[in-house]
Short mmCIF file of C-alpha atoms in Angstrom, two decimals:
data_model
loop_
_atom_site.label_atom_id
_atom_site.label_comp_id
_atom_site.label_asym_id
_atom_site.label_seq_id
_atom_site.Cartn_x
_atom_site.Cartn_y
_atom_site.Cartn_z
CA MET U 294 -15.75 178.23 102.80
CA ASN U 295 -14.45 179.48 106.15
CA ASN U 296 -16.61 180.35 109.18
CA ASN U 297 -16.94 183.96 108.07
CA PRO U 298 -16.43 184.26 104.31
CA LEU U 299 -17.22 187.97 104.38
CA GLU U 300 -13.94 188.68 106.16
CA GLN U 301 -11.97 186.89 103.46
CA ASP U 302 -13.86 188.40 100.51
CA LEU U 303 -13.64 191.91 101.95
CA SER U 304 -9.99 191.74 103.00
CA GLU U 305 -8.73 193.44 99.83
CA LEU U 306 -10.98 196.04 98.22
CA THR U 307 -10.38 197.97 95.02
CA GLU U 308 -10.55 201.74 95.40
CA PRO U 309 -11.75 204.54 93.11
CA ASP U 310 -9.20 206.32 90.95
CA GLN U 311 -8.44 209.56 92.79
CA LEU U 312 -6.76 211.19 89.78
CA ALA U 313 -9.87 210.71 87.64
CA LYS U 314 -12.00 212.18 90.43
CA ARG U 315 -9.75 215.23 90.72
CA GLN U 316 -9.70 215.75 86.96
CA ILE U 317 -13.48 215.72 86.58
CA ALA U 318 -13.88 217.84 89.72
CA ASN U 319 -11.48 220.42 88.32
CA ARG U 320 -13.37 220.43 85.04
CA LEU U 321 -16.65 220.97 86.87
CA ASP U 322 -15.13 224.00 88.59
CA GLU U 323 -14.52 225.57 85.17
CA ILE U 324 -17.57 224.36 83.26
CA LEU U 325 -19.93 226.72 81.42
CA ARG U 326 -22.35 227.27 84.31
CA PRO U 327 -22.16 228.56 87.88
CA VAL U 328 -19.92 226.42 90.10
CA GLY U 329 -21.98 223.79 91.89
CA ALA U 330 -25.15 224.65 89.98
CA LEU U 331 -26.04 220.98 89.49
CA ASN U 332 -24.99 220.03 93.02
CA ARG U 333 -25.68 216.29 93.45
CA LEU U 334 -25.48 215.58 89.73
CA ASP U 335 -21.91 216.84 89.79
CA LYS U 336 -21.19 214.59 92.76
CA LEU U 337 -22.62 211.62 90.86
CA ALA U 338 -20.35 212.37 87.90
CA ILE U 339 -17.32 212.47 90.21
CA PHE U 340 -18.42 209.19 91.81
CA VAL U 341 -18.73 207.43 88.45
CA ALA U 342 -15.43 208.87 87.22
CA GLY U 343 -13.61 207.43 90.20
CA TRP U 344 -14.98 203.93 89.80
CA GLN U 345 -14.61 203.93 86.02
CA ALA U 346 -11.07 205.33 86.44
CA SER U 347 -11.83 207.84 83.70
CA SER U 348 -12.03 211.62 83.60
CA GLU U 349 -14.76 211.17 80.97
CA PRO U 350 -17.41 209.14 82.83
CA ILE U 351 -20.25 207.76 80.74
CA ILE U 352 -23.04 205.24 81.21
CA LYS U 353 -23.37 203.14 78.05
CA ARG U 354 -24.21 199.65 79.34
CA PRO U 355 -26.42 199.82 82.45
CA HIS U 356 -27.72 196.46 83.61
CA ILE U 357 -30.50 195.63 86.07
CA LEU U 358 -29.90 192.37 87.92
CA ILE U 359 -32.73 190.81 89.92
CA PHE U 360 -32.30 187.82 92.23
CA ALA U 361 -35.38 185.90 93.33
CA GLY U 362 -36.06 183.34 96.04
CA ASP U 363 -38.80 182.08 98.34
CA HIS U 364 -38.96 182.31 102.13
CA GLY U 365 -40.12 179.79 104.70
CA VAL U 366 -41.25 182.54 107.06
CA ALA U 367 -43.95 183.49 104.55
CA SER U 368 -45.98 180.66 106.09
CA ALA U 369 -46.42 182.91 109.14
CA GLY U 370 -48.77 185.16 107.16
CA VAL U 371 -46.35 188.06 106.86
CA SER U 372 -47.27 189.01 103.27
CA ALA U 373 -50.45 190.11 101.54
CA TYR U 374 -49.63 187.79 98.64
CA PRO U 375 -49.14 184.01 98.33
CA THR U 376 -45.65 182.65 97.74
CA ASP U 377 -46.42 181.43 94.22
CA VAL U 378 -46.37 185.08 93.12
CA THR U 379 -42.55 184.91 93.21
CA ALA U 380 -42.55 182.35 90.40
CA SER U 381 -45.16 184.32 88.47
CA MET U 382 -43.06 187.46 88.67
CA MET U 383 -39.95 185.61 87.54
CA LEU U 384 -41.88 184.55 84.44
CA ALA U 385 -42.94 188.17 83.89
CA PHE U 386 -39.34 189.39 84.18
CA GLN U 387 -38.11 186.78 81.75
CA SER U 388 -40.98 187.49 79.35
CA GLY U 389 -40.22 191.20 79.36
CA VAL U 390 -43.67 192.30 80.54
CA SER U 391 -43.06 193.43 84.14
CA THR U 392 -42.81 196.99 85.44
CA ILE U 393 -39.03 196.77 85.66
CA ASN U 394 -38.83 195.76 82.00
CA ALA U 395 -40.82 198.85 81.02
CA LEU U 396 -38.62 201.12 83.14
CA ALA U 397 -35.46 199.48 81.83
CA GLU U 398 -36.48 200.06 78.22
CA VAL U 399 -36.76 203.80 78.82
CA ALA U 400 -33.49 203.85 80.79
CA GLY U 401 -31.66 201.92 78.08
CA ALA U 402 -30.81 199.10 80.47
CA ALA U 403 -30.71 195.35 80.08
CA VAL U 404 -32.56 193.15 82.58
CA THR U 405 -31.45 189.80 83.95
CA ALA U 406 -33.52 187.85 86.48
CA VAL U 407 -31.84 184.97 88.28
CA ASP U 408 -33.57 182.19 90.24
CA VAL U 409 -31.67 181.43 93.45
CA GLY U 410 -34.48 179.71 95.32
CA VAL U 411 -37.88 180.06 93.66
CA GLY U 412 -39.96 177.07 94.74
CA ARG U 413 -37.20 176.12 97.19
CA PRO U 414 -37.98 178.28 100.21
CA THR U 415 -35.52 178.90 102.98
CA LYS U 416 -36.33 177.51 106.40
CA ASP U 417 -38.68 179.37 108.73
CA ILE U 418 -36.38 181.84 110.50
CA ARG U 419 -38.60 181.84 113.57
CA TYR U 420 -37.43 178.34 114.42
CA GLU U 421 -34.19 177.53 112.55
CA ALA U 422 -31.45 178.92 110.36
CA ALA U 423 -32.70 180.13 106.98
CA MET U 424 -29.88 178.31 105.18
CA SER U 425 -27.33 175.63 105.82
CA PRO U 426 -23.72 176.67 105.12
CA GLU U 427 -23.97 174.69 101.87
CA ARG U 428 -27.14 176.51 100.77
CA PHE U 429 -25.52 179.84 101.62
CA GLU U 430 -22.46 178.98 99.55
CA GLU U 431 -24.66 177.95 96.61
CA ALA U 432 -26.45 181.32 96.60
CA TRP U 433 -23.17 183.20 97.11
CA GLU U 434 -21.58 181.47 94.13
CA ILE U 435 -24.59 182.21 91.91
CA GLY U 436 -24.42 185.91 92.81
CA GLY U 437 -20.71 186.20 92.13
CA LYS U 438 -20.75 184.12 88.94
CA THR U 439 -23.60 186.14 87.47
CA VAL U 440 -21.68 189.39 87.86
CA ARG U 441 -18.45 187.88 86.52
CA GLU U 442 -20.27 186.96 83.31
CA MET U 443 -21.82 190.40 82.79
CA ASP U 444 -20.56 193.31 80.71
CA CYS U 445 -21.85 196.53 82.22
CA ASP U 446 -20.64 199.93 83.39
CA LEU U 447 -23.44 200.46 85.93
CA LEU U 448 -25.16 197.71 87.87
CA VAL U 449 -28.61 198.06 89.43
CA LEU U 450 -29.48 195.42 92.02
CA GLY U 451 -33.07 194.37 92.65
CA GLU U 452 -34.92 191.46 94.22
CA MET U 453 -38.11 189.43 94.24
CA GLY U 454 -39.32 187.15 97.01
CA ILE U 455 -42.71 187.15 98.70
CA GLY U 456 -42.20 187.77 102.41
CA ASN U 457 -38.65 189.08 102.10
CA THR U 458 -39.15 192.34 103.98
CA THR U 459 -39.52 190.13 107.09
CA PRO U 460 -35.97 188.68 106.98
CA SER U 461 -34.75 192.15 105.97
CA ALA U 462 -36.26 193.64 109.12
CA ALA U 463 -34.77 190.79 111.15
CA ILE U 464 -31.27 191.42 109.75
CA CYS U 465 -31.55 195.14 110.52
CA ALA U 466 -32.85 194.58 114.05
CA SER U 467 -30.02 192.12 114.67
CA LEU U 468 -27.14 194.11 113.14
CA VAL U 469 -28.23 197.70 113.70
CA GLY U 470 -30.32 197.30 116.84
CA GLY U 471 -33.36 199.12 118.14
CA ASP U 472 -36.95 198.09 118.61
CA VAL U 473 -38.23 195.51 116.15
CA GLU U 474 -41.31 197.66 115.48
CA SER U 475 -39.10 200.40 114.08
CA TRP U 476 -37.87 198.05 111.34
CA VAL U 477 -41.09 196.26 110.39
CA GLY U 478 -43.21 197.88 107.69
CA ARG U 479 -46.25 196.79 105.71
CA GLY U 480 -44.25 195.36 102.81
CA THR U 481 -46.73 194.35 100.12
CA GLY U 482 -49.51 196.06 102.07
CA VAL U 483 -50.47 193.85 105.02
CA ASP U 484 -53.25 195.02 107.32
CA ASP U 485 -52.84 195.68 111.04
CA VAL U 486 -53.28 192.00 111.93
CA GLY U 487 -50.69 191.01 109.35
CA LEU U 488 -48.32 193.68 110.62
CA ALA U 489 -48.62 192.28 114.15
CA ARG U 490 -47.86 188.78 112.85
CA LYS U 491 -44.85 190.16 111.01
CA CYS U 492 -43.52 191.92 114.12
CA GLY U 493 -43.97 188.72 116.10
CA ALA U 494 -42.09 186.68 113.51
CA VAL U 495 -39.17 189.10 113.49
CA GLU U 496 -39.07 189.22 117.31
CA LYS U 497 -38.94 185.44 117.51
CA ALA U 498 -36.25 185.14 114.81
CA VAL U 499 -33.99 187.81 116.31
CA SER U 500 -34.33 186.36 119.81
CA ARG U 501 -33.50 182.89 118.51
CA VAL U 502 -30.27 183.99 116.82
CA GLY U 503 -28.92 186.41 119.43
CA SER U 504 -25.68 188.27 118.81
CA VAL U 505 -23.60 186.68 116.03
CA ASN U 506 -21.19 187.86 113.32
CA PRO U 507 -22.53 189.46 110.11
CA TYR U 508 -22.08 186.31 108.01
CA GLU U 509 -23.98 184.21 110.51
CA THR U 510 -26.71 186.85 110.72
CA LEU U 511 -27.19 186.70 106.94
CA ARG U 512 -27.18 182.88 106.95
CA GLN U 513 -29.54 182.59 109.91
CA LEU U 514 -32.01 185.34 109.02
CA GLY U 515 -31.63 186.20 105.33
CA GLY U 516 -32.84 184.80 102.04
CA THR U 517 -31.05 183.20 99.12
CA GLU U 518 -31.71 186.26 96.97
CA MET U 519 -30.18 188.46 99.68
CA VAL U 520 -27.05 186.31 99.82
CA ALA U 521 -26.74 186.53 96.03
CA ILE U 522 -27.10 190.32 96.21
CA ALA U 523 -24.33 190.55 98.81
CA ALA U 524 -22.09 188.38 96.64
CA ALA U 525 -22.87 190.52 93.58
CA ILE U 526 -21.84 193.66 95.49
CA VAL U 527 -18.52 192.05 96.44
CA GLU U 528 -17.87 190.75 92.92
CA ALA U 529 -18.67 194.06 91.25
CA ARG U 530 -16.18 195.75 93.57
CA LYS U 531 -13.40 193.57 92.17
CA PHE U 532 -14.06 195.06 88.72
CA ARG U 533 -14.78 198.56 90.07
CA VAL U 534 -18.30 198.51 88.65
CA PRO U 535 -20.48 201.14 90.36
CA ILE U 536 -23.72 199.82 91.84
CA VAL U 537 -27.14 201.34 92.43
CA LEU U 538 -28.97 199.67 95.30
CA ASP U 539 -32.75 199.43 95.21
CA GLY U 540 -34.96 199.47 98.30
CA PHE U 541 -35.12 198.05 101.80
CA VAL U 542 -34.40 194.41 100.95
CA VAL U 543 -31.35 195.18 98.79
CA SER U 544 -30.03 197.63 101.37
CA ALA U 545 -30.53 195.04 104.11
CA ALA U 546 -28.55 192.53 102.04
CA ALA U 547 -25.69 195.04 101.91
CA THR U 548 -25.75 195.63 105.67
CA PRO U 549 -23.73 192.54 106.70
CA LEU U 550 -21.00 193.70 104.29
CA TYR U 551 -21.01 197.16 105.84
CA LYS U 552 -20.87 195.70 109.34
CA SER U 553 -17.90 193.54 108.33
CA ASN U 554 -16.11 196.45 106.63
CA PRO U 555 -17.73 199.91 106.29
CA GLY U 556 -15.77 200.51 103.09
CA ALA U 557 -17.28 197.45 101.42
CA ILE U 558 -20.13 199.40 99.86
CA ASP U 559 -18.24 202.57 98.90
CA HIS U 560 -18.94 201.72 95.24
CA CYS U 561 -22.70 201.69 95.90
CA LEU U 562 -25.30 204.41 95.55
CA ALA U 563 -28.78 204.34 97.09
CA GLY U 564 -31.09 204.68 94.12
CA HIS U 565 -34.08 205.77 96.15
CA GLN U 566 -35.77 206.01 99.51
CA SER U 567 -38.67 203.55 99.53
CA ALA U 568 -41.94 203.75 101.46
CA GLU U 569 -40.92 200.84 103.71
CA LEU U 570 -40.70 201.90 107.34
CA GLY U 571 -37.11 200.89 108.08
CA HIS U 572 -35.47 201.96 104.84
CA ARG U 573 -34.78 205.58 105.74
CA ARG U 574 -33.33 204.54 109.10
CA LEU U 575 -31.17 201.91 107.42
CA LEU U 576 -29.82 204.36 104.82
CA GLU U 577 -28.86 206.72 107.63
CA PHE U 578 -26.99 203.87 109.32
CA LEU U 579 -25.22 203.03 106.05
CA ASN U 580 -24.39 206.73 105.56
CA MET U 581 -26.12 206.77 102.17
CA ASN U 582 -28.10 209.63 100.68
CA PRO U 583 -30.79 208.37 98.27
CA ILE U 584 -30.95 209.88 94.80
CA LEU U 585 -34.76 209.76 94.63
CA ASP U 586 -37.65 209.72 97.10
CA LEU U 587 -40.81 208.75 95.22
CA GLU U 588 -42.47 206.57 97.89
CA PHE U 589 -42.00 203.40 95.83
CA ARG U 590 -42.72 200.03 97.46
CA LEU U 591 -42.51 197.77 94.42
CA GLY U 592 -39.04 196.24 94.59
CA GLU U 593 -37.77 194.59 91.40
CA GLY U 594 -35.02 197.21 91.19
CA SER U 595 -37.62 199.80 90.14
CA GLY U 596 -36.50 202.72 92.31
CA ALA U 597 -32.84 202.21 91.43
CA ALA U 598 -33.72 201.87 87.74
CA ALA U 599 -35.50 205.23 87.88
CA ALA U 600 -32.20 206.78 88.95
CA ILE U 601 -30.27 205.51 85.90
CA PRO U 602 -31.22 208.45 83.63
CA LEU U 603 -30.15 210.93 86.31
CA ILE U 604 -26.76 209.26 86.65
CA SER U 605 -26.36 209.26 82.86
CA MET U 606 -27.35 212.94 82.76
CA ALA U 607 -24.80 213.71 85.46
CA CYS U 608 -22.02 212.21 83.36
CA ALA U 609 -23.19 213.95 80.19
CA ALA U 610 -23.49 217.31 81.92
CA ALA U 611 -19.93 216.96 83.18
CA THR U 612 -18.33 215.90 79.91
CA LYS U 613 -20.39 217.27 77.02
CA VAL U 614 -20.53 220.89 78.18
CA PRO U 615 -17.40 222.97 77.47
CA THR U 616 -15.46 224.85 80.11
CA PHE U 617 -15.43 228.64 79.91
CA SER U 618 -11.95 228.60 78.36
CA GLU U 619 -12.91 225.93 75.80
CA PHE U 620 -16.05 227.85 74.85
CA PHE U 621 -14.36 231.22 74.42
CA GLU U 622 -11.39 229.72 72.56
CA ALA U 623 -13.81 228.10 70.13
CA ASP U 624 -15.65 231.42 69.72
CA THR U 625 -12.55 233.37 68.75
#
């Protein structure tokens, strides 16, 4: 692995099929309803058409992919929950009894949860790099390999890792800039004392690292699940699989890619705007307009999963409704 693998992996990016986008856009101009009546749903259908390279976009095999890992900085008291909850939630995902499993069933999506560091926490980012280059590469390979082995036409990315809004805030403060306090939210629901501890941890971590390239920022400040998410985004791009990003942590994992190449996340949608303080600001930086705003703060891919039916509806409304000419020809 070279000193900045993001540059190599993002050097050649697949692009959406412009012909398919034009074809579905033209159809939407003639469809049996007022032009633009469904507004953002129409835009979603055009988005999917481009990445599926088809003028008949459809969501048949949505898949929710959750990466999980533990964080050394959790020892600083930055979460309202103990770190062993990460392992408990992984068991719930795999047993099919978590919230995301219930949402996925309704959305018609499969769920895969992948352990990239549960019980093997990263280092405490206040004092040292979260991961060695070797640990980073391990997580990166897991993320890419998981996507390569999947068969899906829409990929939702989620995460689990007690304390992981702290490294997310640190990545944003480092790569986007601004006051640390503007990036640090209450995460799992910490009180004022916990919030102050969290701000202090992020301040110390960002000051320790200083100004470095996006890869080094992710290695120094991120988590193994965040590295795997970034790798999954890159791998899905190779196969032109559209992605729905979940909340603050997933968006933060995508930020080093965006900083390396702003076009790197063109195949990604923001599933929702979460309740976490920095998420709205981060989405504005990434130039992403969330599909939903339901004040979620769960993680697990839940907000992005809730957007799956809307994306499916967008495709159906663009392809299953006749144009005016088709309707009147059939009527005569």
